Amino acid sequence: MPTTNQIRQQFLDFFAQRGHTVVPSASLIPKDDPTLLFTNAGMNQFKDIFLGAGSRPYVRATNSQKCLRVSGKHNDLEEVGRDTYHHTFFEMLGNWSFGDYYKKEAISWAWELLTDVWKLPKDRLYATVYKTDDEAAQLWAKVTDINPDHILRFAEKDNFWEMGDVGPCGPCSEIHIDLGPDRCDKADVPGHQCHVNGDCSRYIELWNLVFIQYNRLPDGSLVDLPNKHVDTGMGFERIAAVLQGKRSNYDIDSFAALIAAIERATGRKYADPANVVAMRAIADHVRTLTFTIADGALPGNEGRSYVLRRILRRAARFGRTLGQVNPFLYKLVPDLTAVMGDAYPEIRERQAHCIQVIKAEEEGFGRTLDKGIELFEEIASKLQQQGQNIISGSDAFKLYDTFGFPLDLTELMAREHGLTVDLEGFNREMEQQRERARSAGRFTRDDAEVHWHSMNSSDDQECSFVGYDTLKVKSAVLGWGEAPDHYRLITAQTPFYAEMGGQVGDTGFVEFGGKRYRVTGTHRDGSRIVHSIERPANEQMPMPAPQECLLSVDPKRRLAIASHHTATHLLHAALRTVLGGHVNQAGSLVAPDRLRFDFTHFEKVSTEQLRAIEQLVNEQISAAKAVETSETSYDEAVAQGATALFGEKYGDQVRAVRVPDFSHELCGGTHVRNTSQIQYFRILSESSIATGVRRIEAVAGQAAIKVAELERTALAKTAALLKADVEHVPDRVEALLADLAKAARDAKSAAQARAGAQAAELLENVQQINGVNLLVARMDGLSADLLREAVDRFKSSYSPGIVLLGGLVEDKPFFVAGVTKDMTAKVQAGAIVKEAAAITGGGGGGRPDMAQAGGKDAAKLDEALTRGKNLITGKLN
């Protein structure tokens, strides 16, 4: 039985022997593709070729691509673990032809690999083709020995592939296998019949061969592409299960090793049906988390970061069903890298980082789960006060989405409180979220609203960037178009740097036809550099399209950007020097007026460390070192010590930027020629933006000098106000703060003494109603904190007991209610304060045992306390 590593290698070797270049898997974090949250197919990294906006030095490619899907027809996150084939992370085996071979070779090679190399039984294989694709159907009959009766035709739904509403598309041919009648999971359904593309598990798709030959226009019509391409994809886990004779993807060797590790960590057995779903989900999710974190993603509250957080919390919730209350997912990472680290060395190299991130996120989730329980109690209490018994779909979804509560947990807790859950409402909220996820993954072209009046280049002609050496150049015009509020220009060469790698695009001017236009931005569209041109008000677009133009970059702005970019490299090196080699770039912005640098680190950077980092950078600036650049192969640059930023996509030839004896990085951005041009560097702030990720915002050059001047002016004004010399300002401020702190302590002590005296008097007024201790009283002159403390003292001294205290806090009514735990089933604190506060025009709430509320009308405070007391006594009698 072949191992998964052997199967993967056999596929790659097969196509390498047929002239294909073995291309490394792209990162799970798409590079320069805002249409995708995650890489979800092997073709993603070749999208620019299919759109005619890029090229490669090869025309045949093959790889095993890391993919992640969390929405769509076969990728509902909530289904993962509940069947044998749903996954979030998976591998996609593929081979591609870019204008080279076509249907004949794609079909014959697929058949050869499946039947000659992997020895799959031919009589169990089926080929589907698009209903009008006679060519593919004839080739299947001609170049393979498949049973002619196993060549089936289907319509668009199953056998026509499209990248989006417009753009490249074409028919596809799928290869299916019959796993046998015993694999049907619909045998008990009356009238069910098993068939290819049916709804049971007997026939499954192994491989999809896509023939990209058309371009769909906005009106829906199809025109032939100048070059025809092949794009194939085979689910790796699925073919591995077939070749290893397993009934489930989760039984293949790579999953089995991980599930065995889960058994060891939990002391539970996979053979126990009660544990199957949880262990499958955990195994899948640990793969997803490790691979995405290794590729540079991190759990958080937005976009792909939020997807990771949801996945981790889902795994942690399943862990709790296996008895794992404390963090444990992170312990499984070494078991995964042992199985898959040879094929994907990045997860082994980043293992320690992955462990640290996952552990920290698990710890945070434990705290969040506790907050979720508090929210549930508030929801339940509110419903009970209102005499209702159904938790809304939106509330149930908030518990699921924000606090990680699975629906079944919410239902269980609801039953314990005599409540039910609006399942239809929950499902509506869930579907809306799925639609948002689907919309985030839909492909749209960046220049969809641009009308190109002239495109003088062939589809694969590139625009050459010459801006490293000059800021002004005359060039031929390749493309001239218009959008609603600006023009678009593509030239054969340009000195304008296109926005990329965190660096903003250049601005400046373009001249042609005796006119001068402002270039407001520059971006890439595949291999082309597109200039956005400011369109003067009421101007008709100059036609015909210019043949030649003069391009000029704004030199002052370029220098400011270059200063901040080189300063970013110095900052990165300084961080690694001061904090340690674990620091890696996790994002950046390089602009003319500031820089932002995100980096991996799990602690707040101390003031002393920030001072040392800033000093290191300024020492390199003062040293006036020449900034060296070189172009070489990727392997040679790395061998020479250049740092490759994690998650970046590099070609065979790379550009390295070096500050001698300090910094050496691969970078295609613009930089100063000497560090002295930066002038000065200043850190403005340091903060946390996600688990294990810190952010530094800083300024360099004139922007830094301006900040220093503003701070000097502010310090001088402060010294004048304090009537102190500048050097004595810290001492004067420290003394003032000490005086203020002492005054606050004295005031609090006095207030506590008053509160204690009032509480002692009030305790004499405690009533007993049917064996329950009751205190309702007014306590003025106390803070909200002291009122809460008084309620806590009462609850700790009287049980069973109920207390409602009110007073004026900052001249506004304020109420605090407390109910001992043994009485919350009968009376809830939230209901008490809500009733009382309503009299004063306010409101509030809290837990069943402790709640607070505020009001507006101070004159009605006593009336409000009476209303609260009446509510309580009515419940007790």
PDB file of N, CA and C in Angstrom, residues 565-571 573 620-621 623-630 641-643 656-667 671-676:
ATOM      1  N   HIS A 565      11.066  53.004   3.573  1.00  0.00           N
ATOM      2  CA  HIS A 565      11.247  51.587   3.263  1.00  0.00           C
ATOM      3  C   HIS A 565      12.583  51.068   3.801  1.00  0.00           C
ATOM      4  N   THR A 566      13.645  51.828   3.580  1.00  0.00           N
ATOM      5  CA  THR A 566      14.930  51.394   4.128  1.00  0.00           C
ATOM      6  C   THR A 566      14.885  51.394   5.652  1.00  0.00           C
ATOM      7  N   ALA A 567      14.202  52.369   6.231  1.00  0.00           N
ATOM      8  CA  ALA A 567      14.047  52.403   7.699  1.00  0.00           C
ATOM      9  C   ALA A 567      13.288  51.164   8.189  1.00  0.00           C
ATOM     10  N   THR A 568      12.349  50.679   7.394  1.00  0.00           N
ATOM     11  CA  THR A 568      11.619  49.463   7.762  1.00  0.00           C
ATOM     12  C   THR A 568      12.569  48.270   7.838  1.00  0.00           C
ATOM     13  N   HIS A 569      13.489  48.155   6.881  1.00  0.00           N
ATOM     14  CA  HIS A 569      14.471  47.065   6.914  1.00  0.00           C
ATOM     15  C   HIS A 569      15.357  47.193   8.153  1.00  0.00           C
ATOM     16  N   LEU A 570      15.772  48.420   8.457  1.00  0.00           N
ATOM     17  CA  LEU A 570      16.610  48.615   9.646  1.00  0.00           C
ATOM     18  C   LEU A 570      15.841  48.276  10.922  1.00  0.00           C
ATOM     19  N   LEU A 571      14.569  48.646  10.956  1.00  0.00           N
ATOM     20  CA  LEU A 571      13.728  48.333  12.114  1.00  0.00           C
ATOM     21  C   LEU A 571      13.599  46.824  12.282  1.00  0.00           C
ATOM     22  N   ALA A 573      15.641  44.457  11.342  1.00  0.00           N
ATOM     23  CA  ALA A 573      16.915  43.917  11.837  1.00  0.00           C
ATOM     24  C   ALA A 573      17.125  44.274  13.306  1.00  0.00           C
ATOM     25  N   GLN A 620      22.628  53.205  12.659  1.00  0.00           N
ATOM     26  CA  GLN A 620      22.864  52.813  11.264  1.00  0.00           C
ATOM     27  C   GLN A 620      22.678  53.999  10.319  1.00  0.00           C
ATOM     28  N   ILE A 621      21.753  54.887  10.651  1.00  0.00           N
ATOM     29  CA  ILE A 621      21.559  56.089   9.835  1.00  0.00           C
ATOM     30  C   ILE A 621      22.773  57.007   9.956  1.00  0.00           C
ATOM     31  N   ALA A 623      25.736  56.175  10.666  1.00  0.00           N
ATOM     32  CA  ALA A 623      26.939  55.543  10.099  1.00  0.00           C
ATOM     33  C   ALA A 623      27.082  55.797   8.609  1.00  0.00           C
ATOM     34  N   ALA A 624      26.046  56.361   7.988  1.00  0.00           N
ATOM     35  CA  ALA A 624      26.087  56.700   6.560  1.00  0.00           C
ATOM     36  C   ALA A 624      26.578  55.533   5.702  1.00  0.00           C
ATOM     37  N   LYS A 625      25.903  54.406   5.857  1.00  0.00           N
ATOM     38  CA  LYS A 625      26.281  53.208   5.104  1.00  0.00           C
ATOM     39  C   LYS A 625      25.640  53.197   3.720  1.00  0.00           C
ATOM     40  N   ALA A 626      26.394  52.742   2.742  1.00  0.00           N
ATOM     41  CA  ALA A 626      25.843  52.580   1.398  1.00  0.00           C
ATOM     42  C   ALA A 626      24.835  51.443   1.418  1.00  0.00           C
ATOM     43  N   VAL A 627      23.685  51.641   0.781  1.00  0.00           N
ATOM     44  CA  VAL A 627      22.660  50.597   0.674  1.00  0.00           C
ATOM     45  C   VAL A 627      22.905  49.845  -0.630  1.00  0.00           C
ATOM     46  N   GLU A 628      23.254  48.581  -0.503  1.00  0.00           N
ATOM     47  CA  GLU A 628      23.643  47.785  -1.669  1.00  0.00           C
ATOM     48  C   GLU A 628      22.467  46.976  -2.193  1.00  0.00           C
ATOM     49  N   THR A 629      22.319  46.915  -3.510  1.00  0.00           N
ATOM     50  CA  THR A 629      21.285  46.076  -4.127  1.00  0.00           C
ATOM     51  C   THR A 629      21.948  45.146  -5.141  1.00  0.00           C
ATOM     52  N   SER A 630      21.376  43.970  -5.279  1.00  0.00           N
ATOM     53  CA  SER A 630      21.909  43.003  -6.240  1.00  0.00           C
ATOM     54  C   SER A 630      20.785  42.104  -6.714  1.00  0.00           C
ATOM     55  N   GLY A 641      22.777  34.773   2.899  1.00  0.00           N
ATOM     56  CA  GLY A 641      22.281  35.309   4.161  1.00  0.00           C
ATOM     57  C   GLY A 641      21.096  36.238   4.046  1.00  0.00           C
ATOM     58  N   ALA A 642      20.528  36.384   2.847  1.00  0.00           N
ATOM     59  CA  ALA A 642      19.369  37.268   2.693  1.00  0.00           C
ATOM     60  C   ALA A 642      18.146  36.646   3.362  1.00  0.00           C
ATOM     61  N   THR A 643      17.365  37.471   4.020  1.00  0.00           N
ATOM     62  CA  THR A 643      16.136  37.019   4.676  1.00  0.00           C
ATOM     63  C   THR A 643      14.993  37.046   3.675  1.00  0.00           C
ATOM     64  N   ALA A 656      18.006  41.621  -3.890  1.00  0.00           N
ATOM     65  CA  ALA A 656      18.370  41.672  -2.470  1.00  0.00           C
ATOM     66  C   ALA A 656      18.825  43.083  -2.121  1.00  0.00           C
ATOM     67  N   VAL A 657      18.423  43.543  -0.934  1.00  0.00           N
ATOM     68  CA  VAL A 657      18.813  44.869  -0.437  1.00  0.00           C
ATOM     69  C   VAL A 657      19.605  44.662   0.845  1.00  0.00           C
ATOM     70  N   ARG A 658      20.785  45.255   0.889  1.00  0.00           N
ATOM     71  CA  ARG A 658      21.708  44.983   2.000  1.00  0.00           C
ATOM     72  C   ARG A 658      22.263  46.277   2.593  1.00  0.00           C
ATOM     73  N   VAL A 659      22.187  46.370   3.916  1.00  0.00           N
ATOM     74  CA  VAL A 659      22.905  47.389   4.666  1.00  0.00           C
ATOM     75  C   VAL A 659      24.027  46.638   5.367  1.00  0.00           C
ATOM     76  N   PRO A 660      25.270  46.840   4.954  1.00  0.00           N
ATOM     77  CA  PRO A 660      26.385  46.016   5.433  1.00  0.00           C
ATOM     78  C   PRO A 660      26.412  45.836   6.947  1.00  0.00           C
ATOM     79  N   ASP A 661      26.618  44.569   7.342  1.00  0.00           N
ATOM     80  CA  ASP A 661      26.783  44.190   8.744  1.00  0.00           C
ATOM     81  C   ASP A 661      25.538  44.454   9.596  1.00  0.00           C
ATOM     82  N   PHE A 662      24.369  44.606   8.933  1.00  0.00           N
ATOM     83  CA  PHE A 662      23.180  44.850   9.753  1.00  0.00           C
ATOM     84  C   PHE A 662      21.915  44.225   9.178  1.00  0.00           C
ATOM     85  N   SER A 663      21.621  44.482   7.925  1.00  0.00           N
ATOM     86  CA  SER A 663      20.356  44.026   7.334  1.00  0.00           C
ATOM     87  C   SER A 663      20.589  43.479   5.931  1.00  0.00           C
ATOM     88  N   HIS A 664      19.898  42.375   5.611  1.00  0.00           N
ATOM     89  CA  HIS A 664      20.025  41.761   4.278  1.00  0.00           C
ATOM     90  C   HIS A 664      18.706  41.059   3.970  1.00  0.00           C
ATOM     91  N   GLU A 665      17.872  41.661   3.109  1.00  0.00           N
ATOM     92  CA  GLU A 665      16.546  41.114   2.816  1.00  0.00           C
ATOM     93  C   GLU A 665      16.296  41.057   1.316  1.00  0.00           C
ATOM     94  N   LEU A 666      15.447  40.110   0.916  1.00  0.00           N
ATOM     95  CA  LEU A 666      14.939  40.085  -0.449  1.00  0.00           C
ATOM     96  C   LEU A 666      13.836  41.122  -0.536  1.00  0.00           C
ATOM     97  N   CYS A 667      13.912  42.012  -1.522  1.00  0.00           N
ATOM     98  CA  CYS A 667      12.948  43.103  -1.603  1.00  0.00           C
ATOM     99  C   CYS A 667      12.968  43.724  -2.988  1.00  0.00           C
ATOM    100  N   HIS A 671      14.557  52.088  -2.412  1.00  0.00           N
ATOM    101  CA  HIS A 671      15.313  52.404  -1.198  1.00  0.00           C
ATOM    102  C   HIS A 671      16.253  53.575  -1.440  1.00  0.00           C
ATOM    103  N   VAL A 672      16.703  54.185  -0.335  1.00  0.00           N
ATOM    104  CA  VAL A 672      17.712  55.235  -0.442  1.00  0.00           C
ATOM    105  C   VAL A 672      19.043  54.594  -0.828  1.00  0.00           C
ATOM    106  N   ARG A 673      19.960  55.399  -1.334  1.00  0.00           N
ATOM    107  CA  ARG A 673      21.279  54.871  -1.721  1.00  0.00           C
ATOM    108  C   ARG A 673      22.244  54.838  -0.544  1.00  0.00           C
ATOM    109  N   ASN A 674      21.964  55.676   0.459  1.00  0.00           N
ATOM    110  CA  ASN A 674      22.812  55.729   1.642  1.00  0.00           C
ATOM    111  C   ASN A 674      21.922  55.949   2.861  1.00  0.00           C
ATOM    112  N   THR A 675      22.222  55.260   3.963  1.00  0.00           N
ATOM    113  CA  THR A 675      21.353  55.376   5.142  1.00  0.00           C
ATOM    114  C   THR A 675      21.277  56.806   5.666  1.00  0.00           C
ATOM    115  N   SER A 676      22.285  57.631   5.394  1.00  0.00           N
ATOM    116  CA  SER A 676      22.268  59.021   5.882  1.00  0.00           C
ATOM    117  C   SER A 676      21.112  59.807   5.282  1.00  0.00           C
TER     118      SER A 676
END
